[in-house]
Amino acid sequence: MGRFAAMAKAAKIDPDRLTLELTEQAMLSDPASAAEQLAQIRALGCAIAIDDFGTGYSSLSLLARLPIDYLKIDSGFTRTIDGSDRDRIVVRAIADLARALGLLVVAEGIENERQLARLSELGVASWQGFLKSGPVPGDQLLGLMA
């Protein structure tokens, strides 16, 4: 935690402008320690996201206990959301669970308008993927945010 705070300070970035993304697996080895460390990072003002949700060995009880702000639905579910009833059901269930816990939902891997339309039908408004842009150098990032 101290190292994270020092890195943010050295980079002259306010922690409240950062979101720390962790995979489910990163928290499962020692949930009590993870919860404590995440709480300290969150106390700095940083948001916490669970990345690639649904691909690891999830413990749903951790979602209720960990101080997190976002669930990011893995692209493995969103990739076929426009054709697979099963994937739509899983995405809807994750989104409903996240909202019930007061978490924001982000869908990863959105590559086409059909996927985006399906997400909208499921009430998922935040997304990322190649539909918007692939990876870009830092000096091009501001242009994407306009």
N, CA and C atoms as an extended XYZ file, in Angstrom:
438
Properties=species:S:1:pos:R:3:atomname:S:1:resname:S:1:resid:I:1 pbc="F F F"
N         0.835       -1.176        0.000 N   MET     1
C         0.000        0.000        0.000 CA  MET     1
C         0.878        1.236        0.000 C   MET     1
N         1.909        1.259        0.851 N   GLY     2
C         2.819        2.394        0.891 CA  GLY     2
C         3.517        2.602       -0.437 C   GLY     2
N         3.865        1.506       -1.066 N   ARG     3
C         4.536        1.582       -2.369 CA  ARG     3
C         3.598        2.168       -3.420 C   ARG     3
N         2.340        1.763       -3.392 N   PHE     4
C         1.352        2.284       -4.335 CA  PHE     4
C         1.183        3.797       -4.145 C   PHE     4
N         1.040        4.221       -2.904 N   ALA     5
C         0.889        5.649       -2.600 CA  ALA     5
C         2.117        6.427       -3.052 C   ALA     5
N         3.307        5.863       -2.818 N   ALA     6
C         4.548        6.531       -3.222 CA  ALA     6
C         4.643        6.651       -4.743 C   ALA     6
N         4.207        5.609       -5.451 N   MET     7
C         4.240        5.651       -6.913 CA  MET     7
C         3.286        6.716       -7.449 C   MET     7
N         2.111        6.811       -6.880 N   ALA     8
C         1.147        7.826       -7.314 CA  ALA     8
C         1.687        9.223       -7.038 C   ALA     8
N         2.294        9.376       -5.873 N   LYS     9
C         2.851       10.685       -5.515 CA  LYS     9
C         4.003       11.051       -6.439 C   LYS     9
N         4.896       10.093       -6.703 N   ALA    10
C         6.044       10.344       -7.583 CA  ALA    10
C         5.592       10.711       -8.992 C   ALA    10
N         4.491       10.112       -9.439 N   ALA    11
C         3.965       10.406      -10.776 CA  ALA    11
C         3.111       11.672      -10.789 C   ALA    11
N         2.915       12.261       -9.614 N   LYS    12
C         2.093       13.472       -9.466 CA  LYS    12
C         0.667       13.245       -9.950 C   LYS    12
N         0.125       12.084       -9.563 N   ILE    13
C        -1.247       11.733       -9.929 CA  ILE    13
C        -2.069       11.628       -8.655 C   ILE    13
N        -3.187       12.313       -8.622 N   ASP    14
C        -4.086       12.196       -7.482 CA  ASP    14
C        -4.687       10.796       -7.475 C   ASP    14
N        -4.604       10.086       -6.352 N   PRO    15
C        -5.164        8.731       -6.292 CA  PRO    15
C        -6.645        8.667       -6.648 C   PRO    15
N        -7.388        9.754       -6.430 N   ASP    16
C        -8.814        9.708       -6.764 CA  ASP    16
C        -9.065        9.726       -8.274 C   ASP    16
N        -7.996        9.835       -9.045 N   ARG    17
C        -8.119        9.762      -10.504 CA  ARG    17
C        -7.674        8.400      -11.036 C   ARG    17
N        -7.377        7.471      -10.116 N   LEU    18
C        -6.888        6.153      -10.495 CA  LEU    18
C        -7.898        5.066      -10.174 C   LEU    18
N        -7.877        4.023      -10.976 N   THR    19
C        -8.619        2.803      -10.682 CA  THR    19
C        -7.627        1.659      -10.722 C   THR    19
N        -7.511        0.962       -9.629 N   LEU    20
C        -6.648       -0.202       -9.540 CA  LEU    20
C        -7.453       -1.422       -9.967 C   LEU    20
N        -6.951       -2.145      -10.968 N   GLU    21
C        -7.650       -3.334      -11.466 CA  GLU    21
C        -6.911       -4.581      -11.014 C   GLU    21
N        -7.657       -5.510      -10.431 N   LEU    22
C        -7.112       -6.782       -9.970 CA  LEU    22
C        -7.962       -7.910      -10.516 C   LEU    22
N        -7.333       -9.045      -10.764 N   THR    23
C        -8.112      -10.209      -11.165 CA  THR    23
C        -8.675      -10.886       -9.923 C   THR    23
N        -9.687      -11.706      -10.125 N   GLU    24
C       -10.269      -12.465       -9.019 CA  GLU    24
C        -9.190      -13.299       -8.333 C   GLU    24
N        -8.355      -13.927       -9.126 N   GLN    25
C        -7.329      -14.822       -8.605 CA  GLN    25
C        -6.388      -14.106       -7.645 C   GLN    25
N        -6.094      -12.838       -7.892 N   ALA    26
C        -5.162      -12.085       -7.057 CA  ALA    26
C        -5.659      -11.954       -5.622 C   ALA    26
N        -6.943      -12.046       -5.413 N   MET    27
C        -7.499      -11.854       -4.071 CA  MET    27
C        -7.841      -13.147       -3.362 C   MET    27
N        -7.871      -14.247       -4.089 N   LEU    28
C        -8.324      -15.493       -3.496 CA  LEU    28
C        -7.297      -16.164       -2.593 C   LEU    28
N        -6.013      -15.885       -2.796 N   SER    29
C        -5.005      -16.572       -1.998 CA  SER    29
C        -5.050      -16.157       -0.533 C   SER    29
N        -5.351      -14.888       -0.264 N   ASP    30
C        -5.436      -14.404        1.118 CA  ASP    30
C        -6.497      -13.304        1.182 C   ASP    30
N        -7.773      -13.688        1.206 N   PRO    31
C        -8.848      -12.697        1.140 CA  PRO    31
C        -8.822      -11.654        2.263 C   PRO    31
N        -8.479      -12.069        3.480 N   ALA    32
C        -8.467      -11.112        4.594 CA  ALA    32
C        -7.413      -10.043        4.365 C   ALA    32
N        -6.232      -10.461        3.954 N   SER    33
C        -5.162       -9.504        3.675 CA  SER    33
C        -5.524       -8.619        2.486 C   SER    33
N        -6.110       -9.226        1.452 N   ALA    34
C        -6.515       -8.455        0.273 CA  ALA    34
C        -7.529       -7.393        0.660 C   ALA    34
N        -8.508       -7.755        1.472 N   ALA    35
C        -9.530       -6.794        1.897 CA  ALA    35
C        -8.903       -5.633        2.653 C   ALA    35
N        -7.959       -5.935        3.519 N   GLU    36
C        -7.294       -4.882        4.299 CA  GLU    36
C        -6.486       -3.957        3.399 C   GLU    36
N        -5.717       -4.529        2.495 N   GLN    37
C        -4.904       -3.720        1.590 CA  GLN    37
C        -5.761       -2.885        0.641 C   GLN    37
N        -6.826       -3.489        0.131 N   LEU    38
C        -7.714       -2.744       -0.757 CA  LEU    38
C        -8.402       -1.603       -0.025 C   LEU    38
N        -8.768       -1.831        1.210 N   ALA    39
C        -9.388       -0.761        2.013 CA  ALA    39
C        -8.414        0.401        2.189 C   ALA    39
N        -7.150        0.100        2.393 N   GLN    40
C        -6.147        1.161        2.542 CA  GLN    40
C        -5.965        1.936        1.239 C   GLN    40
N        -5.936        1.215        0.131 N   ILE    41
C        -5.795        1.877       -1.169 CA  ILE    41
C        -7.029        2.731       -1.464 C   ILE    41
N        -8.178        2.198       -1.138 N   ARG    42
C        -9.427        2.937       -1.346 CA  ARG    42
C        -9.484        4.185       -0.470 C   ARG    42
N        -8.907        4.096        0.746 N   ALA    43
C        -8.874        5.253        1.645 CA  ALA    43
C        -8.044        6.398        1.051 C   ALA    43
N        -7.127        6.063        0.152 N   LEU    44
C        -6.359        7.100       -0.550 CA  LEU    44
C        -7.218        7.836       -1.567 C   LEU    44
N        -8.357        7.232       -1.933 N   GLY    45
C        -9.238        7.825       -2.927 CA  GLY    45
C        -9.283        7.045       -4.224 C   GLY    45
N        -8.495        6.006       -4.344 N   CYS    46
C        -8.423        5.192       -5.556 CA  CYS    46
C        -9.622        4.256       -5.637 C   CYS    46
N       -10.167        4.071       -6.831 N   ALA    47
C       -11.241        3.101       -7.042 CA  ALA    47
C       -10.621        1.723       -7.277 C   ALA    47
N       -11.403        0.681       -7.002 N   ILE    48
C       -10.935       -0.695       -7.155 CA  ILE    48
C       -11.858       -1.424       -8.129 C   ILE    48
N       -11.259       -2.131       -9.085 N   ALA    49
C       -12.037       -2.903      -10.059 CA  ALA    49
C       -11.577       -4.351      -10.059 C   ALA    49
N       -12.532       -5.259      -10.192 N   ILE    50
C       -12.218       -6.664      -10.406 CA  ILE    50
C       -12.243       -6.875      -11.913 C   ILE    50
N       -11.084       -7.203      -12.474 N   ASP    51
C       -10.939       -7.364      -13.915 CA  ASP    51
C       -11.198       -8.813      -14.315 C   ASP    51
N       -11.662       -9.014      -15.535 N   ASP    52
C       -11.905      -10.349      -16.099 CA  ASP    52
C       -12.853      -11.168      -15.226 C   ASP    52
N       -13.866      -10.506      -14.665 N   PHE    53
C       -14.763      -11.213      -13.756 CA  PHE    53
C       -15.482      -12.341      -14.482 C   PHE    53
N       -15.547      -13.471      -13.804 N   GLY    54
C       -16.252      -14.621      -14.329 CA  GLY    54
C       -15.345      -15.695      -14.894 C   GLY    54
N       -14.039      -15.419      -14.981 N   THR    55
C       -13.129      -16.400      -15.559 CA  THR    55
C       -12.334      -17.158      -14.514 C   THR    55
N       -12.254      -16.617      -13.310 N   GLY    56
C       -11.490      -17.278      -12.253 CA  GLY    56
C       -12.398      -18.129      -11.390 C   GLY    56
N       -11.852      -18.573      -10.295 N   TYR    57
C       -12.634      -19.350       -9.327 CA  TYR    57
C       -13.255      -18.358       -8.357 C   TYR    57
N       -14.351      -17.777       -8.759 N   SER    58
C       -14.995      -16.724       -7.994 CA  SER    58
C       -15.538      -17.230       -6.670 C   SER    58
N       -15.384      -16.407       -5.684 N   SER    59
C       -16.084      -16.621       -4.432 CA  SER    59
C       -17.036      -15.443       -4.303 C   SER    59
N       -18.302      -15.712       -4.500 N   LEU    60
C       -19.264      -14.614       -4.478 CA  LEU    60
C       -19.298      -13.925       -3.122 C   LEU    60
N       -18.939      -14.636       -2.069 N   SER    61
C       -18.916      -13.998       -0.758 CA  SER    61
C       -17.855      -12.904       -0.703 C   SER    61
N       -16.793      -13.043       -1.499 N   LEU    62
C       -15.761      -12.000       -1.521 CA  LEU    62
C       -16.306      -10.686       -2.069 C   LEU    62
N       -17.225      -10.788       -3.027 N   LEU    63
C       -17.782       -9.564       -3.608 CA  LEU    63
C       -18.463       -8.709       -2.550 C   LEU    63
N       -19.098       -9.349       -1.613 N   ALA    64
C       -19.800       -8.613       -0.560 CA  ALA    64
C       -18.838       -8.069        0.489 C   ALA    64
N       -17.675       -8.703        0.637 N   ARG    65
C       -16.745       -8.301        1.694 CA  ARG    65
C       -15.631       -7.374        1.242 C   ARG    65
N       -15.265       -7.434       -0.024 N   LEU    66
C       -14.139       -6.632       -0.492 CA  LEU    66
C       -14.588       -5.208       -0.836 C   LEU    66
N       -13.727       -4.245       -0.562 N   PRO    67
C       -14.063       -2.850       -0.890 CA  PRO    67
C       -13.776       -2.565       -2.361 C   PRO    67
N       -14.711       -2.946       -3.227 N   ILE    68
C       -14.519       -2.741       -4.655 CA  ILE    68
C       -15.598       -1.806       -5.198 C   ILE    68
N       -15.311       -1.241       -6.356 N   ASP    69
C       -16.210       -0.279       -6.980 CA  ASP    69
C       -16.782       -0.761       -8.309 C   ASP    69
N       -16.005       -1.575       -9.036 N   TYR    70
C       -16.381       -2.012      -10.382 CA  TYR    70
C       -16.212       -3.513      -10.532 C   TYR    70
N       -17.067       -4.101      -11.364 N   LEU    71
C       -16.852       -5.452      -11.885 CA  LEU    71
C       -16.706       -5.312      -13.388 C   LEU    71
N       -15.645       -5.860      -13.929 N   LYS    72
C       -15.419       -5.820      -15.364 CA  LYS    72
C       -15.686       -7.216      -15.917 C   LYS    72
N       -16.741       -7.323      -16.707 N   ILE    73
C       -17.157       -8.611      -17.267 CA  ILE    73
C       -16.173       -9.022      -18.357 C   ILE    73
N       -15.628      -10.204      -18.216 N   ASP    74
C       -14.621      -10.697      -19.145 CA  ASP    74
C       -15.154      -10.777      -20.573 C   ASP    74
N       -14.267      -10.505      -21.512 N   SER    75
C       -14.645      -10.511      -22.927 CA  SER    75
C       -15.065      -11.891      -23.420 C   SER    75
N       -14.710      -12.929      -22.711 N   GLY    76
C       -15.158      -14.263      -23.091 CA  GLY    76
C       -16.670      -14.378      -23.092 C   GLY    76
N       -17.339      -13.602      -22.255 N   PHE    77
C       -18.800      -13.599      -22.221 CA  PHE    77
C       -19.385      -12.621      -23.225 C   PHE    77
N       -18.724      -11.474      -23.400 N   THR    78
C       -19.290      -10.449      -24.276 CA  THR    78
C       -19.005      -10.722      -25.750 C   THR    78
N       -17.981      -11.501      -26.036 N   ARG    79
C       -17.601      -11.778      -27.428 CA  ARG    79
C       -18.756      -12.381      -28.215 C   ARG    79
N       -19.544      -13.247      -27.571 N   THR    80
C       -20.642      -13.911      -28.279 CA  THR    80
C       -22.017      -13.501      -27.740 C   THR    80
N       -22.068      -12.372      -27.078 N   ILE    81
C       -23.319      -11.919      -26.463 CA  ILE    81
C       -24.411      -11.654      -27.505 C   ILE    81
N       -24.008      -11.359      -28.741 N   ASP    82
C       -25.003      -11.079      -29.775 CA  ASP    82
C       -25.557      -12.344      -30.410 C   ASP    82
N       -25.048      -13.530      -30.027 N   GLY    83
C       -25.564      -14.751      -30.610 CA  GLY    83
C       -25.836      -15.861      -29.612 C   GLY    83
N       -25.285      -15.783      -28.431 N   SER    84
C       -25.405      -16.860      -27.460 CA  SER    84
C       -26.345      -16.494      -26.314 C   SER    84
N       -27.445      -17.237      -26.216 N   ASP    85
C       -28.372      -16.998      -25.105 CA  ASP    85
C       -27.684      -17.216      -23.769 C   ASP    85
N       -26.847      -18.234      -23.678 N   ARG    86
C       -26.164      -18.538      -22.422 CA  ARG    86
C       -25.268      -17.380      -21.980 C   ARG    86
N       -24.507      -16.818      -22.912 N   ASP    87
C       -23.630      -15.711      -22.547 CA  ASP    87
C       -24.439      -14.479      -22.138 C   ASP    87
N       -25.563      -14.240      -22.820 N   ARG    88
C       -26.440      -13.120      -22.415 CA  ARG    88
C       -26.944      -13.331      -20.991 C   ARG    88
N       -27.314      -14.549      -20.667 N   ILE    89
C       -27.811      -14.854      -19.321 CA  ILE    89
C       -26.721      -14.610      -18.282 C   ILE    89
N       -25.512      -15.040      -18.585 N   VAL    90
C       -24.401      -14.832      -17.645 CA  VAL    90
C       -24.109      -13.338      -17.484 C   VAL    90
N       -24.064      -12.615      -18.576 N   VAL    91
C       -23.797      -11.172      -18.494 CA  VAL    91
C       -24.897      -10.481      -17.691 C   VAL    91
N       -26.147      -10.830      -17.943 N   ARG    92
C       -27.253      -10.234      -17.188 CA  ARG    92
C       -27.123      -10.553      -15.694 C   ARG    92
N       -26.782      -11.796      -15.368 N   ALA    93
C       -26.651      -12.196      -13.964 CA  ALA    93
C       -25.518      -11.430      -13.277 C   ALA    93
N       -24.384      -11.300      -13.962 N   ILE    94
C       -23.257      -10.551      -13.375 CA  ILE    94
C       -23.652       -9.090      -13.185 C   ILE    94
N       -24.288       -8.505      -14.195 N   ALA    95
C       -24.694       -7.100      -14.101 CA  ALA    95
C       -25.703       -6.891      -12.980 C   ALA    95
N       -26.680       -7.777      -12.869 N   ASP    96
C       -27.682       -7.655      -11.810 CA  ASP    96
C       -27.052       -7.805      -10.431 C   ASP    96
N       -26.154       -8.766      -10.291 N   LEU    97
C       -25.465       -8.976       -9.014 CA  LEU    97
C       -24.643       -7.749       -8.647 C   LEU    97
N       -23.895       -7.237       -9.603 N   ALA    98
C       -23.062       -6.059       -9.340 CA  ALA    98
C       -23.919       -4.872       -8.908 C   ALA    98
N       -24.982       -4.618       -9.642 N   ARG    99
C       -25.851       -3.481       -9.295 CA  ARG    99
C       -26.474       -3.666       -7.918 C   ARG    99
N       -26.877       -4.885       -7.588 N   ALA   100
C       -27.465       -5.146       -6.269 CA  ALA   100
C       -26.468       -4.875       -5.152 C   ALA   100
N       -25.179       -5.047       -5.450 N   LEU   101
C       -24.134       -4.771       -4.459 CA  LEU   101
C       -23.644       -3.327       -4.513 C   LEU   101
N       -24.241       -2.529       -5.386 N   GLY   102
C       -23.850       -1.126       -5.493 CA  GLY   102
C       -22.578       -0.917       -6.301 C   GLY   102
N       -22.254       -1.867       -7.170 N   LEU   103
C       -21.043       -1.777       -7.976 CA  LEU   103
C       -21.369       -1.325       -9.388 C   LEU   103
N       -20.420       -0.682      -10.018 N   LEU   104
C       -20.550       -0.327      -11.426 CA  LEU   104
C       -20.106       -1.520      -12.261 C   LEU   104
N       -20.644       -1.634      -13.459 N   VAL   105
C       -20.346       -2.753      -14.351 CA  VAL   105
C       -19.708       -2.216      -15.625 C   VAL   105
N       -18.629       -2.859      -16.050 N   VAL   106
C       -17.964       -2.529      -17.305 CA  VAL   106
C       -17.840       -3.820      -18.098 C   VAL   106
N       -18.287       -3.806      -19.343 N   ALA   107
C       -18.149       -4.969      -20.224 CA  ALA   107
C       -16.889       -4.796      -21.058 C   ALA   107
N       -16.066       -5.834      -21.083 N   GLU   108
C       -14.827       -5.796      -21.849 CA  GLU   108
C       -15.018       -6.471      -23.204 C   GLU   108
N       -14.166       -6.080      -24.162 N   GLY   109
C       -14.103       -6.790      -25.427 CA  GLY   109
C       -15.199       -6.469      -26.425 C   GLY   109
N       -15.752       -5.281      -26.370 N   ILE   110
C       -16.829       -4.919      -27.295 CA  ILE   110
C       -16.211       -4.511      -28.632 C   ILE   110
N       -16.590       -5.255      -29.677 N   GLU   111
C       -15.972       -5.063      -30.992 CA  GLU   111
C       -16.941       -4.632      -32.076 C   GLU   111
N       -18.252       -4.738      -31.820 N   ASN   112
C       -19.185       -4.359      -32.883 CA  ASN   112
C       -20.479       -3.788      -32.287 C   ASN   112
N       -21.258       -3.175      -33.146 N   GLU   113
C       -22.496       -2.511      -32.734 CA  GLU   113
C       -23.538       -3.495      -32.197 C   GLU   113
N       -23.560       -4.731      -32.722 N   ARG   114
C       -24.527       -5.730      -32.236 CA  ARG   114
C       -24.264       -6.050      -30.758 C   ARG   114
N       -22.998       -6.210      -30.402 N   GLN   115
C       -22.656       -6.473      -29.005 CA  GLN   115
C       -23.080       -5.292      -28.137 C   GLN   115
N       -22.819       -4.104      -28.629 N   LEU   116
C       -23.176       -2.902      -27.876 CA  LEU   116
C       -24.687       -2.805      -27.680 C   LEU   116
N       -25.452       -3.144      -28.717 N   ALA   117
C       -26.912       -3.123      -28.605 CA  ALA   117
C       -27.387       -4.139      -27.568 C   ALA   117
N       -26.809       -5.322      -27.561 N   ARG   118
C       -27.189       -6.347      -26.564 CA  ARG   118
C       -26.867       -5.876      -25.160 C   ARG   118
N       -25.714       -5.241      -24.979 N   LEU   119
C       -25.364       -4.716      -23.656 CA  LEU   119
C       -26.387       -3.693      -23.202 C   LEU   119
N       -26.789       -2.835      -24.112 N   SER   120
C       -27.784       -1.824      -23.780 CA  SER   120
C       -29.086       -2.470      -23.334 C   SER   120
N       -29.503       -3.539      -24.031 N   GLU   121
C       -30.714       -4.274      -23.648 CA  GLU   121
C       -30.609       -4.844      -22.237 C   GLU   121
N       -29.382       -5.189      -21.841 N   LEU   122
C       -29.145       -5.773      -20.513 CA  LEU   122
C       -28.878       -4.710      -19.455 C   LEU   122
N       -28.877       -3.450      -19.859 N   GLY   123
C       -28.674       -2.363      -18.906 CA  GLY   123
C       -27.224       -2.094      -18.551 C   GLY   123
N       -26.306       -2.554      -19.405 N   VAL   124
C       -24.879       -2.311      -19.172 CA  VAL   124
C       -24.448       -1.179      -20.086 C   VAL   124
N       -24.126       -0.029      -19.492 N   ALA   125
C       -23.825        1.156      -20.286 CA  ALA   125
C       -22.325        1.413      -20.441 C   ALA   125
N       -21.512        0.886      -19.548 N   SER   126
C       -20.070        1.134      -19.612 CA  SER   126
C       -19.378       -0.053      -20.267 C   SER   126
N       -18.492        0.256      -21.206 N   TRP   127
C       -17.833       -0.804      -21.943 CA  TRP   127
C       -16.482       -0.323      -22.432 C   TRP   127
N       -15.686       -1.287      -22.850 N   GLN   128
C       -14.417       -0.971      -23.494 CA  GLN   128
C       -14.158       -2.027      -24.554 C   GLN   128
N       -13.395       -1.635      -25.560 N   GLY   129
C       -13.081       -2.592      -26.608 CA  GLY   129
C       -12.708       -1.929      -27.906 C   GLY   129
N       -12.411       -2.770      -28.886 N   PHE   130
C       -11.943       -2.284      -30.173 CA  PHE   130
C       -13.000       -1.514      -30.949 C   PHE   130
N       -14.270       -1.607      -30.568 N   LEU   131
C       -15.287       -0.788      -31.224 CA  LEU   131
C       -14.934        0.691      -31.063 C   LEU   131
N       -14.404        1.047      -29.920 N   LYS   132
C       -13.975        2.429      -29.672 CA  LYS   132
C       -12.552        2.642      -30.174 C   LYS   132
N       -11.647        1.742      -29.756 N   SER   133
C       -10.251        1.880      -30.147 CA  SER   133
C        -9.442        0.706      -29.637 C   SER   133
N        -8.377        0.417      -30.338 N   GLY   134
C        -7.378       -0.507      -29.831 CA  GLY   134
C        -6.441        0.273      -28.913 C   GLY   134
N        -5.390       -0.357      -28.441 N   PRO   135
C        -4.419        0.349      -27.608 CA  PRO   135
C        -3.807        1.524      -28.375 C   PRO   135
N        -3.584        2.614      -27.680 N   VAL   136
C        -2.972        3.796      -28.296 CA  VAL   136
C        -1.853        4.325      -27.405 C   VAL   136
N        -0.886        5.018      -28.012 N   PRO   137
C         0.142        5.680      -27.206 CA  PRO   137
C        -0.494        6.762      -26.328 C   PRO   137
N         0.140        7.058      -25.222 N   GLY   138
C        -0.399        8.021      -24.267 CA  GLY   138
C        -0.733        9.372      -24.871 C   GLY   138
N         0.048        9.826      -25.851 N   ASP   139
C        -0.220       11.148      -26.420 CA  ASP   139
C        -1.473       11.189      -27.279 C   ASP   139
N        -2.055       10.013      -27.614 N   GLN   140
C        -3.300        9.974      -28.381 CA  GLN   140
C        -4.523        9.742      -27.507 C   GLN   140
N        -4.296        9.459      -26.243 N   LEU   141
C        -5.385        9.107      -25.337 CA  LEU   141
C        -6.399       10.239      -25.168 C   LEU   141
N        -5.946       11.447      -24.999 N   LEU   142
C        -6.867       12.563      -24.784 CA  LEU   142
C        -7.828       12.742      -25.957 C   LEU   142
N        -7.358       12.470      -27.167 N   GLY   143
C        -8.236       12.572      -28.349 CA  GLY   143
C        -9.378       11.602      -28.310 C   GLY   143
N        -9.182       10.440      -27.700 N   LEU   144
C       -10.259        9.449      -27.579 CA  LEU   144
C       -11.288        9.845      -26.540 C   LEU   144
N       -10.875       10.640      -25.590 N   MET   145
C       -11.757       10.982      -24.469 CA  MET   145
C       -12.670       12.155      -24.792 C   MET   145
N       -12.469       12.773      -25.913 N   ALA   146
C       -13.278       13.946      -26.278 CA  ALA   146
C       -14.649       13.541      -26.755 C   ALA   146
